[in-house]
Coordinates of C-alpha atoms in Angstrom, one line a residue:
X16 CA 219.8 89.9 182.5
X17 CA 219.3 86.5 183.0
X18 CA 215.6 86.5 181.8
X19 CA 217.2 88.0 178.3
X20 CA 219.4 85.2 178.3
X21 CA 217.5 82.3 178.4
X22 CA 215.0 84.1 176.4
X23 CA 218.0 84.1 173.8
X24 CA 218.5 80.4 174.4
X25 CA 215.0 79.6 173.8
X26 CA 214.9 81.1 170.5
X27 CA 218.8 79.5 169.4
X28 CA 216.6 76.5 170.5
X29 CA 213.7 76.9 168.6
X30 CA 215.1 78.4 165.3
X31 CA 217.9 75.9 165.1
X32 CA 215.5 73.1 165.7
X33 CA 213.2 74.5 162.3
X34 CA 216.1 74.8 160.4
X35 CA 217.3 71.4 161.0
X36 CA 214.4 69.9 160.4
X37 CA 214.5 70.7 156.6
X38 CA 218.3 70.2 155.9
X39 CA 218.3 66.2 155.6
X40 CA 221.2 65.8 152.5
X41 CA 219.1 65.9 148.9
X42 CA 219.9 63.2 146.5
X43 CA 221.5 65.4 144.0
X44 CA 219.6 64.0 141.2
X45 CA 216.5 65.6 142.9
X46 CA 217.7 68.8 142.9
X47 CA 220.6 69.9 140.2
X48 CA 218.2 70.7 137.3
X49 CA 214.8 72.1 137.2
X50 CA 213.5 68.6 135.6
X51 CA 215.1 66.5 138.4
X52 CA 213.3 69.1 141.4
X53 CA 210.0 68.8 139.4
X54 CA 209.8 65.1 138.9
X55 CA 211.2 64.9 142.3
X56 CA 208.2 66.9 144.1
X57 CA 205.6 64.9 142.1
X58 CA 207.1 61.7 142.7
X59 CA 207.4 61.8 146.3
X60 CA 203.9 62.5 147.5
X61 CA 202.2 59.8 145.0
X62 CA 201.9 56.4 145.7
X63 CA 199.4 53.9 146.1
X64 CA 196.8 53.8 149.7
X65 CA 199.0 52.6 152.2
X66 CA 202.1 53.3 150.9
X67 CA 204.0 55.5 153.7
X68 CA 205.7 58.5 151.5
X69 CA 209.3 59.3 152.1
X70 CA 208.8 62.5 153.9
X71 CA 212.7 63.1 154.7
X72 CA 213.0 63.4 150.9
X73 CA 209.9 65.6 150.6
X74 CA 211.6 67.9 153.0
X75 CA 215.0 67.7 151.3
X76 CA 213.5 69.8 148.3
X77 CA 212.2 72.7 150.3
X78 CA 214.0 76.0 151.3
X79 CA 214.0 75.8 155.1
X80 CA 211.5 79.0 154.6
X81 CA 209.4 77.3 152.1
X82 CA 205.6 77.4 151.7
X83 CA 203.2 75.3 150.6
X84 CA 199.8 77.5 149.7
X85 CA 196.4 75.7 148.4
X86 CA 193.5 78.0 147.0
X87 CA 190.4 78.2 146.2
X88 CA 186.8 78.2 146.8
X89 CA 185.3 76.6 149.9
X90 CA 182.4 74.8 148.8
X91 CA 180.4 74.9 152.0
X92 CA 181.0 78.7 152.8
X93 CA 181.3 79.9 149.0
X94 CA 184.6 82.0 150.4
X95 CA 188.3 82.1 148.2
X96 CA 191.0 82.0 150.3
X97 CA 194.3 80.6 150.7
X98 CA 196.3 78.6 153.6
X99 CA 199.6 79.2 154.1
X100 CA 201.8 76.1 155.2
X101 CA 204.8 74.4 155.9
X102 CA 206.5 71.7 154.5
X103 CA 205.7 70.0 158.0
X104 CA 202.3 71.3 158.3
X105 CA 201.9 70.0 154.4
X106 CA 202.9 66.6 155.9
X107 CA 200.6 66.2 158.9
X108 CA 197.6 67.8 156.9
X109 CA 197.8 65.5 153.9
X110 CA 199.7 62.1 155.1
X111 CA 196.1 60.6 156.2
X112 CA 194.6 61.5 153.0
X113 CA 197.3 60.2 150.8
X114 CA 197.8 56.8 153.1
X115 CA 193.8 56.3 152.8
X116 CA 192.7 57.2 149.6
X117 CA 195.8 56.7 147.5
X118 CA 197.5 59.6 144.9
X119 CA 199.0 59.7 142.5
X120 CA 199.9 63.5 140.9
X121 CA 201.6 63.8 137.9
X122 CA 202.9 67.0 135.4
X123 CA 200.8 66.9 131.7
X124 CA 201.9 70.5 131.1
X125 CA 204.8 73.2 132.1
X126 CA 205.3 77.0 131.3
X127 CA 208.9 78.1 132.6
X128 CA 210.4 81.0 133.1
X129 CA 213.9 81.9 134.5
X130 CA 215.7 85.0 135.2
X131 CA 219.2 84.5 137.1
X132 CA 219.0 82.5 139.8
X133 CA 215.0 82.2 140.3
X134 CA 212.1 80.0 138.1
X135 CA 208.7 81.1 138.2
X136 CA 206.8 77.2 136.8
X137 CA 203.2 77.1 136.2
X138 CA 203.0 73.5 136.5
X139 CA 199.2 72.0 135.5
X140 CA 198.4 69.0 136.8
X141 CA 196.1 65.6 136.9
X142 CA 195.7 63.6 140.1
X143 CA 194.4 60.4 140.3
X144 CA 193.7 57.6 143.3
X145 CA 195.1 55.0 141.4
X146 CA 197.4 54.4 138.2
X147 CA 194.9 52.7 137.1
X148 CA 192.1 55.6 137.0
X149 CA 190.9 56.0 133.7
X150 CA 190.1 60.1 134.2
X151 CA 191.3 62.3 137.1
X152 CA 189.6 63.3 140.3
X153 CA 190.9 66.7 139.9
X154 CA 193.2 69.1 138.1
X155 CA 194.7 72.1 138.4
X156 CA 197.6 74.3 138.1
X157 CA 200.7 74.6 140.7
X158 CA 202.6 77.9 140.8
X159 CA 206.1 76.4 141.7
X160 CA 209.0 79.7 142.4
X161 CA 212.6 77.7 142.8
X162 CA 216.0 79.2 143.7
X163 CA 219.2 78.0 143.1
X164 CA 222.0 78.8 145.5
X165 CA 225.0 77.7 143.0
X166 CA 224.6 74.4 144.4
X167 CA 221.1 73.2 143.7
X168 CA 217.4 73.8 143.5
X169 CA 215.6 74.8 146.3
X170 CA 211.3 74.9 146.7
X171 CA 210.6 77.8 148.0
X172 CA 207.3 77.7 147.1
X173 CA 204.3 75.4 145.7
X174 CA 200.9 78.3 145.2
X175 CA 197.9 76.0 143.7
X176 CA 194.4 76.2 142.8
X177 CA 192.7 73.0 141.6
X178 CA 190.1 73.7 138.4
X179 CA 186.4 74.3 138.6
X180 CA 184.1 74.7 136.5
X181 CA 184.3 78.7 137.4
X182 CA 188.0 78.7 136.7
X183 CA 188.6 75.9 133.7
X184 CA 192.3 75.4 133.1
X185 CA 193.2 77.8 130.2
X186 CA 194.3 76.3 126.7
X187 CA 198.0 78.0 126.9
X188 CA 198.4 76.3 130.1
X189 CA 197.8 72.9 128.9
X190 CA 200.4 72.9 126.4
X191 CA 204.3 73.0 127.6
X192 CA 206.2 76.3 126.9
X193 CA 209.4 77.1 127.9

């Protein structure tokens, strides 16, 4: 009996701890309207090399289930796949990147659709080291899928893949719809 309590405690523990990690208060313009989630996302993780991002408001737009989940080809082994993260394993995989190289990612096309309470956004994308790059390093498309509680807008989550030249971004998708 004891063993199955503080088994029970350790999991209080360790549940409570991951859900309070990703309830910091949102700025409500970041998260009452589709727009203000969207521009919000993009605008936190893009700054200039050495700028530290604001990672409490990075959290602050994601469901405390949320996942972040890159795609593609790896260009060593030649296998597609996927990694599923966290908002926190997002942070601690990409913060040396972003703080060395600089990034800056930003919208140039959106296809929306909503039913209810949930948004499915294809959301293509340029990304650039500097504002002042002239052409993109990459691009791609982000598969956003939002929920709104009747309060606000919640990430729950961000599914990309980044074009190649075996996948070019589609026309359709590089036009705003929706």
């Amino acid at each position: 009996m004891r063993n199955l309590i503080l088994f029970l405690a350790i999991i209080v523990v360790a549940t409570s701890h991951n859900t309070m990690a990703q309830t910091k208060e949102a700025n409500p313009a970041d998260v009452s309207t589709i727009d203000g989630i969207m521009k919000a996302v993009y605008d936190v993780i893009s700054g200039e090399s050495g700028k530290a991002r604001d990672w409490d408001r990075f959290r602050s737009l994601f469901h405390k289930d949320a996942r972040l989940i890159p795609s593609g080809k790896n260009p060593r082994t030649g296998v597609i796949a996927t990694t599923v993260l966290s908002p926190e394993d997002y942070i601690k995989r990409s913060e040396p990147f972003l703080l060395k190289e600089g990034f800056f990612e930003r919208e140039i096309a959106r296809h929306t659709d909503v039913y209810g309470n949930i948004v499915q956004i294809f959301s293509t994308y340029e990304s650039r080291h500097t504002l002042a790059d002239k052409t993109p390093f990459a691009r791609g498309i982000n598969s956003f899928q939002l929920y709104n509680d009747g309060k606000r807008w919640w990430i729950l989550t961000i599914f990309w893949e980044a074009e190649s030249s075996e996948h070019p971004i589609p026309k359709q998708f590089l036009r705003s719809k929706g």
